[in-house]
PDB file of C-alpha atoms in Angstrom:
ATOM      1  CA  UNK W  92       0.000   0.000   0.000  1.00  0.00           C
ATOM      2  CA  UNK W  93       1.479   3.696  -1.040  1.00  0.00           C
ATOM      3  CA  UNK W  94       1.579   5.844   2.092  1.00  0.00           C
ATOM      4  CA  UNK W  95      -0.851   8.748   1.409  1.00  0.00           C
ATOM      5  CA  UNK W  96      -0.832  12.331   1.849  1.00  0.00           C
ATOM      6  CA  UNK W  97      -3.268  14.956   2.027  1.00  0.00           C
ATOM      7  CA  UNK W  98      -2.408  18.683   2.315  1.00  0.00           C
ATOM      8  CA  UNK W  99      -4.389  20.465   5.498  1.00  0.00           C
ATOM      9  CA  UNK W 100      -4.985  23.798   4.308  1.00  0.00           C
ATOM     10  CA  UNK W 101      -6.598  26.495   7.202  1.00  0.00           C
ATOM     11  CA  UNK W 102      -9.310  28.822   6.111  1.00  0.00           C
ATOM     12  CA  UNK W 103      -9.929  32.091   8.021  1.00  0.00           C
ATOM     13  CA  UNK W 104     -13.679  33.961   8.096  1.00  0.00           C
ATOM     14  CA  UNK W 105     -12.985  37.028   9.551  1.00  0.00           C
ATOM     15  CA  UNK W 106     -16.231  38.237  10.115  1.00  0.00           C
ATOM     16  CA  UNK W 107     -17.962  41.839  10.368  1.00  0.00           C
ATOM     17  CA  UNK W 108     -21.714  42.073  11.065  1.00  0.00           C
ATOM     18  CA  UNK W 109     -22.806  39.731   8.077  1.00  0.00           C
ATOM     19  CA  UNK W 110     -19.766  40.543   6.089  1.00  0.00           C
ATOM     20  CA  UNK W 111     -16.939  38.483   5.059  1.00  0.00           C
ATOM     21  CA  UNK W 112     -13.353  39.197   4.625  1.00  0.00           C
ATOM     22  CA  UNK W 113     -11.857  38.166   1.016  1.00  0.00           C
ATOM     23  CA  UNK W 114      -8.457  38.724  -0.651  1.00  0.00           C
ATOM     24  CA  UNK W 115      -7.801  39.287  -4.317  1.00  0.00           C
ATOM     25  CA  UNK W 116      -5.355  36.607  -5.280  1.00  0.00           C
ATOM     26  CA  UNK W 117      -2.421  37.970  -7.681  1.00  0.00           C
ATOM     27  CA  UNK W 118      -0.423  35.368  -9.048  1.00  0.00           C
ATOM     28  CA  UNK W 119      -0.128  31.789 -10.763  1.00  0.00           C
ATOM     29  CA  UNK W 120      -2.600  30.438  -8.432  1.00  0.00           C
ATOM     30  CA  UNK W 121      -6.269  32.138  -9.146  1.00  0.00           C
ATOM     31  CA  UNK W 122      -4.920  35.010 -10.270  1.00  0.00           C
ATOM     32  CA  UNK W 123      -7.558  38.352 -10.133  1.00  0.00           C
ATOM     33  CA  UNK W 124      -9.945  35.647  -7.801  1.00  0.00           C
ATOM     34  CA  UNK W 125     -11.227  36.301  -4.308  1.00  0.00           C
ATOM     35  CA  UNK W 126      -9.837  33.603  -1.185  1.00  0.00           C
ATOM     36  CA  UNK W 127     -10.064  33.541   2.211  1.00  0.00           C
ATOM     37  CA  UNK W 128      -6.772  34.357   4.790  1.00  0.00           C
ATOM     38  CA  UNK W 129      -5.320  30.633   4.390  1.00  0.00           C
ATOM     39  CA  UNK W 130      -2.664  28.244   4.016  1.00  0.00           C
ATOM     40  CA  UNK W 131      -1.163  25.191   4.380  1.00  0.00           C
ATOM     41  CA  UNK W 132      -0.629  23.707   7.943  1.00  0.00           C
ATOM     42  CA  UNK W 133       2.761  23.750   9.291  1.00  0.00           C
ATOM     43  CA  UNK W 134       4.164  20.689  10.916  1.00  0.00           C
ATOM     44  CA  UNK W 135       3.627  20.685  14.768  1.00  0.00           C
ATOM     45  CA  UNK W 136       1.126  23.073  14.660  1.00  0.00           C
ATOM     46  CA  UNK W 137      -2.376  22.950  16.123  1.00  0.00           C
ATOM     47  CA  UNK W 138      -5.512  23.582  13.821  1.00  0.00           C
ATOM     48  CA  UNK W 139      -6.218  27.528  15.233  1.00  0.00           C
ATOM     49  CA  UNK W 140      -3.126  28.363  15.740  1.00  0.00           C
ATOM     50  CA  UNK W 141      -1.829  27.860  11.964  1.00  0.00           C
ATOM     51  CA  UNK W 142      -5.584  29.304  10.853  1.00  0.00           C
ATOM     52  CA  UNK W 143      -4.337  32.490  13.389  1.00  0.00           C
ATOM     53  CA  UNK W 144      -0.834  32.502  11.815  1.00  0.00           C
ATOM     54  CA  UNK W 145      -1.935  32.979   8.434  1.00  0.00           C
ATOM     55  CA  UNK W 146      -4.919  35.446   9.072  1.00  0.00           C
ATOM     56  CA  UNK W 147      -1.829  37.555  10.817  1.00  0.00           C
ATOM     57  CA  UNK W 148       0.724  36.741   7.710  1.00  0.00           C
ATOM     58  CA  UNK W 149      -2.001  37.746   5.144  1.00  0.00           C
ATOM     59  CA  UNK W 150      -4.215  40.315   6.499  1.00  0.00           C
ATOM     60  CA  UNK W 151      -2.052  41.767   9.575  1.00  0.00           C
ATOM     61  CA  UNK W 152      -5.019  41.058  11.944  1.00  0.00           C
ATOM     62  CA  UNK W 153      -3.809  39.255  15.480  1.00  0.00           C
ATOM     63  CA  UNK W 154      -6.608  36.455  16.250  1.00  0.00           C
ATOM     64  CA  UNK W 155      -6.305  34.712  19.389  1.00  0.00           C
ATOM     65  CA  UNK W 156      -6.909  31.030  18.588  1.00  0.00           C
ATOM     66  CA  UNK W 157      -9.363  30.455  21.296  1.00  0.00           C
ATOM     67  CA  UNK W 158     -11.800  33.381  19.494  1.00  0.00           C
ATOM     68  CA  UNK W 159     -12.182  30.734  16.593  1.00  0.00           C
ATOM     69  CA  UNK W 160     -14.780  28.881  16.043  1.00  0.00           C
ATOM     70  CA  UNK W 161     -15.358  25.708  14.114  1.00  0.00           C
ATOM     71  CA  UNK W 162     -16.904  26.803  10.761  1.00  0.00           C
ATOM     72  CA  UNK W 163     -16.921  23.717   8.588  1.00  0.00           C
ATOM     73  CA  UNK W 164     -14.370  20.690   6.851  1.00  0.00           C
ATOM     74  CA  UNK W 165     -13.772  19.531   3.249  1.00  0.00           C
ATOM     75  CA  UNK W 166     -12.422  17.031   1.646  1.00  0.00           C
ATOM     76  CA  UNK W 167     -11.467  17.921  -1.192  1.00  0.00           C
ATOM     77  CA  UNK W 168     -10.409  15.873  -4.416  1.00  0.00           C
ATOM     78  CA  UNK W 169      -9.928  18.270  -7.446  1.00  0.00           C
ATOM     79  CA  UNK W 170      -8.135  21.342  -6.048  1.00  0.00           C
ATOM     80  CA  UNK W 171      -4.748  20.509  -7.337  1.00  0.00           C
ATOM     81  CA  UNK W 172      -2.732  17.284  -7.654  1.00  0.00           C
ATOM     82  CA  UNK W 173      -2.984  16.429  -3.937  1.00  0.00           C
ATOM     83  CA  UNK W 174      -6.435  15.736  -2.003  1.00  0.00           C
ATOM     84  CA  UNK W 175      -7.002  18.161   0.467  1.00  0.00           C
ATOM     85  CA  UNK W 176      -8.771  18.804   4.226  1.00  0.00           C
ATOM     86  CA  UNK W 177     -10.147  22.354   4.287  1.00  0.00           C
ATOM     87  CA  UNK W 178     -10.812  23.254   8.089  1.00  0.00           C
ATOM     88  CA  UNK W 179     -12.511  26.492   8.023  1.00  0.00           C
ATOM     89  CA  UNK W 180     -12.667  28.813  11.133  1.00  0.00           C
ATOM     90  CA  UNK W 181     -14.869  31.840  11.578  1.00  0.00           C
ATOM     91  CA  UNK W 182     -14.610  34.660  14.098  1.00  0.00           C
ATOM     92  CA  UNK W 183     -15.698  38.446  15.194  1.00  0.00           C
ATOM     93  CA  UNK W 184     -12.742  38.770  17.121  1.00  0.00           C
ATOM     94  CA  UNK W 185      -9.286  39.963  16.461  1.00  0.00           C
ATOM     95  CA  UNK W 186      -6.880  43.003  16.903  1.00  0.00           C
ATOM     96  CA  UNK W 187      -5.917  45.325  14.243  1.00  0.00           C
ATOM     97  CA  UNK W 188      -7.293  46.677  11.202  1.00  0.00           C
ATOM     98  CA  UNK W 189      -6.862  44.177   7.675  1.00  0.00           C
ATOM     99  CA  UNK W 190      -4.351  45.278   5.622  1.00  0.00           C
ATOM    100  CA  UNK W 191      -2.683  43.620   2.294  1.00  0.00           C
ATOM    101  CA  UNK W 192       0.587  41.936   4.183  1.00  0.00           C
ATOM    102  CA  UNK W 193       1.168  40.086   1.052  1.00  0.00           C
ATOM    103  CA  UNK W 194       1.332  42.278  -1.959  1.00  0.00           C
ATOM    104  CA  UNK W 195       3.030  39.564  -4.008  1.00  0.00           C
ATOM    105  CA  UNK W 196       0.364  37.214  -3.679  1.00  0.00           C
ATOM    106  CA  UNK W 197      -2.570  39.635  -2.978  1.00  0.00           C
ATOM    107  CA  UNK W 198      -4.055  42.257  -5.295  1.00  0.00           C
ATOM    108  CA  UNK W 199      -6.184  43.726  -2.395  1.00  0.00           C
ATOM    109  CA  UNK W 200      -8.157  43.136   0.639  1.00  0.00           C
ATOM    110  CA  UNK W 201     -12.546  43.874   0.631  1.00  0.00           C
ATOM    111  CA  UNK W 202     -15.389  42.988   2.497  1.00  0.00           C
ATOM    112  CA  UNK W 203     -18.308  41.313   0.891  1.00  0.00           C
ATOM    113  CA  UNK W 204     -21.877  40.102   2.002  1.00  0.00           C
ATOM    114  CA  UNK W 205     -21.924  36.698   2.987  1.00  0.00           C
ATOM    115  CA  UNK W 206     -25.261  36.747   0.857  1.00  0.00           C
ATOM    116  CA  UNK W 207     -24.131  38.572  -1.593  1.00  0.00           C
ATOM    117  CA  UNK W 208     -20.562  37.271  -3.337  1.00  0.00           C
ATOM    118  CA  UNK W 209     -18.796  38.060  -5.651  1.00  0.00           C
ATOM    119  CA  UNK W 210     -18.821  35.902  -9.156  1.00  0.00           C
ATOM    120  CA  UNK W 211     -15.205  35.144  -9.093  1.00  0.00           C
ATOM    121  CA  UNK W 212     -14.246  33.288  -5.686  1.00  0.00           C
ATOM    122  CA  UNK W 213     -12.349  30.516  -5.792  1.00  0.00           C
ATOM    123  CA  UNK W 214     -14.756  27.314  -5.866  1.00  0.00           C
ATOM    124  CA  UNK W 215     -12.667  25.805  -3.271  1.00  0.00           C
ATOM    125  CA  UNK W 216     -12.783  28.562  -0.404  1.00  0.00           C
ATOM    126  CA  UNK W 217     -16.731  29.383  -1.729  1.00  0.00           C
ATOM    127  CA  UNK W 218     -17.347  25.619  -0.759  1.00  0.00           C
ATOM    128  CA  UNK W 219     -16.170  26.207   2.352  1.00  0.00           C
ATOM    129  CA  UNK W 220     -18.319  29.810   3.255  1.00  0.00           C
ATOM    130  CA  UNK W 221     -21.403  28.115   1.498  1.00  0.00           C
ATOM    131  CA  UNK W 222     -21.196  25.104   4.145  1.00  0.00           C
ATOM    132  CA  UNK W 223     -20.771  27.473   6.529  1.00  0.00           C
ATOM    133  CA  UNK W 224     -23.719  29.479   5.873  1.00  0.00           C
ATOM    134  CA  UNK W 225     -25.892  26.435   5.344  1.00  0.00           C
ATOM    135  CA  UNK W 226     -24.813  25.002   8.335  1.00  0.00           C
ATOM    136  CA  UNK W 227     -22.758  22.150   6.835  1.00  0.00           C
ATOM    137  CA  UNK W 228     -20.210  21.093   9.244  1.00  0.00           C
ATOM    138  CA  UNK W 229     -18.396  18.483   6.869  1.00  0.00           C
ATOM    139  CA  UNK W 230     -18.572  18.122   3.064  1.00  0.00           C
ATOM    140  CA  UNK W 231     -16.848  15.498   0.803  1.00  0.00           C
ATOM    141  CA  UNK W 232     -15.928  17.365  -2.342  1.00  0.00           C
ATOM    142  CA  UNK W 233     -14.816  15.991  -5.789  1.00  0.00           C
ATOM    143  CA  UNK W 234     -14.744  12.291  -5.150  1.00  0.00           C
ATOM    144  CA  UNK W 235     -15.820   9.844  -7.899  1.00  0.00           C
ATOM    145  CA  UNK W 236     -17.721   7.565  -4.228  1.00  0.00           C
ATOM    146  CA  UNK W 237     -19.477  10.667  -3.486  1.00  0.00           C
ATOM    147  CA  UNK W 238     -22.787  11.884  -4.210  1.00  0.00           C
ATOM    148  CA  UNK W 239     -23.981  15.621  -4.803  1.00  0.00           C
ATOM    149  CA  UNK W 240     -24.119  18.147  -2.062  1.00  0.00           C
ATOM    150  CA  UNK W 241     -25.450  21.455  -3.836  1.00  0.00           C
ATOM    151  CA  UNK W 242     -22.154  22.569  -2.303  1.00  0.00           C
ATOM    152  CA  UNK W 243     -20.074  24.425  -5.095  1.00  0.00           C
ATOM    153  CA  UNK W 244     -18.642  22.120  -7.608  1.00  0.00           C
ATOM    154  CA  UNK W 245     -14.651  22.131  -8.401  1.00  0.00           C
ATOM    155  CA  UNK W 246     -14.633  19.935 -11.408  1.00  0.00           C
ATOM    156  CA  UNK W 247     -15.864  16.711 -11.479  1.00  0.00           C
ATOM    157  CA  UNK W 248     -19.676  17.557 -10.312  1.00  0.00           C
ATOM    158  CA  UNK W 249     -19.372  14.702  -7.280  1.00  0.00           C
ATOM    159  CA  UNK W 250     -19.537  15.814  -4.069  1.00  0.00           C
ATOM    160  CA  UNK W 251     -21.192  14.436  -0.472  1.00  0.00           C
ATOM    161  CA  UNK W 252     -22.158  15.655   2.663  1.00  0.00           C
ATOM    162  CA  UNK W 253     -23.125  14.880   6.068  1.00  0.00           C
ATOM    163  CA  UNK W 254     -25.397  17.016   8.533  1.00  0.00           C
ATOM    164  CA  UNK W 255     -24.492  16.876  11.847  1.00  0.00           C
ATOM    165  CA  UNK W 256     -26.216  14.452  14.132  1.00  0.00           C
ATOM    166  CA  UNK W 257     -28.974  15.964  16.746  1.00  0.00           C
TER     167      UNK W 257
END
């Protein structure tokens, strides 16, 4: 059996009355699309803290770990060569005002309605607010074993999801 590998990437809502935080990506990667603060996990490091590291290496803002809040988790199939697990935080709370820390990789900063999106986000990140919104804890996304979710699609148009149990 091959070991596997799956990238953890951490997804920041930084939230303002019922207004999101987005960032205009610049670059190879999505280039003139909105994303969330995020990034890959670094070794050793616990879920909120790497989610609060890259909302502070991205946007400037300094969230204290224990003001996140569990927002949702995909797994996701299609967004690159290598699965990955999306665990998305949300929170009202942080210190400092957002800023573009990342000109290089970042176009701009902008708040949005949570509602009301823009037409270019990334599917991967949308996924991830949509389940949030909805109230979708956990979403399998992109999977040839999984059924549809009305989640945004990244290409195939597979996707499954669980609610949470009462």
């Amino acid at each position: 059996m091959e070991d596997q590998y799956t990238i953890i990437d951490v997804h920041v809502l930084l939230l303002n009355d019922d207004h999101v935080l987005l960032i205009r990506r610049r670059g190879a990667y999505g280039d003139g699309m909105w994303h969330l603060p995020s990034g890959k996990l670094d070794p050793h490091e616990a879920l909120p803290a790497g989610a609060a590291r890259e909302a502070h290496e991205e946007v400037g803002v300094l969230v204290d770990p224990e003001d996140l809040e569990h927002a949702a988790v995909l797994h996701v199939a299609n967004s690159g060569p290598t699965p990955r697990l999306g665990v998305f935080f949300h929170t009202r709370r942080w210190t400092g005002t957002p800023t573009n820390r990342e000109p290089e990789k970042c176009a701009g900063i902008d708040w949005f309605p949570l509602h009301d999106l823009p037409d270019n986000v990334i599917p991967y990140p949308l996924a991830g607010i949509r389940a949030f919104t909805s109230g979708t804890p956990f979403a399998v996304i992109g999977w040839d074993d999984s059924p549809s979710s009305g989640l945004p699609q990244l290409v195939p148009e597979r996707s499954w999801q669980r609610p949470c149990r009462q």
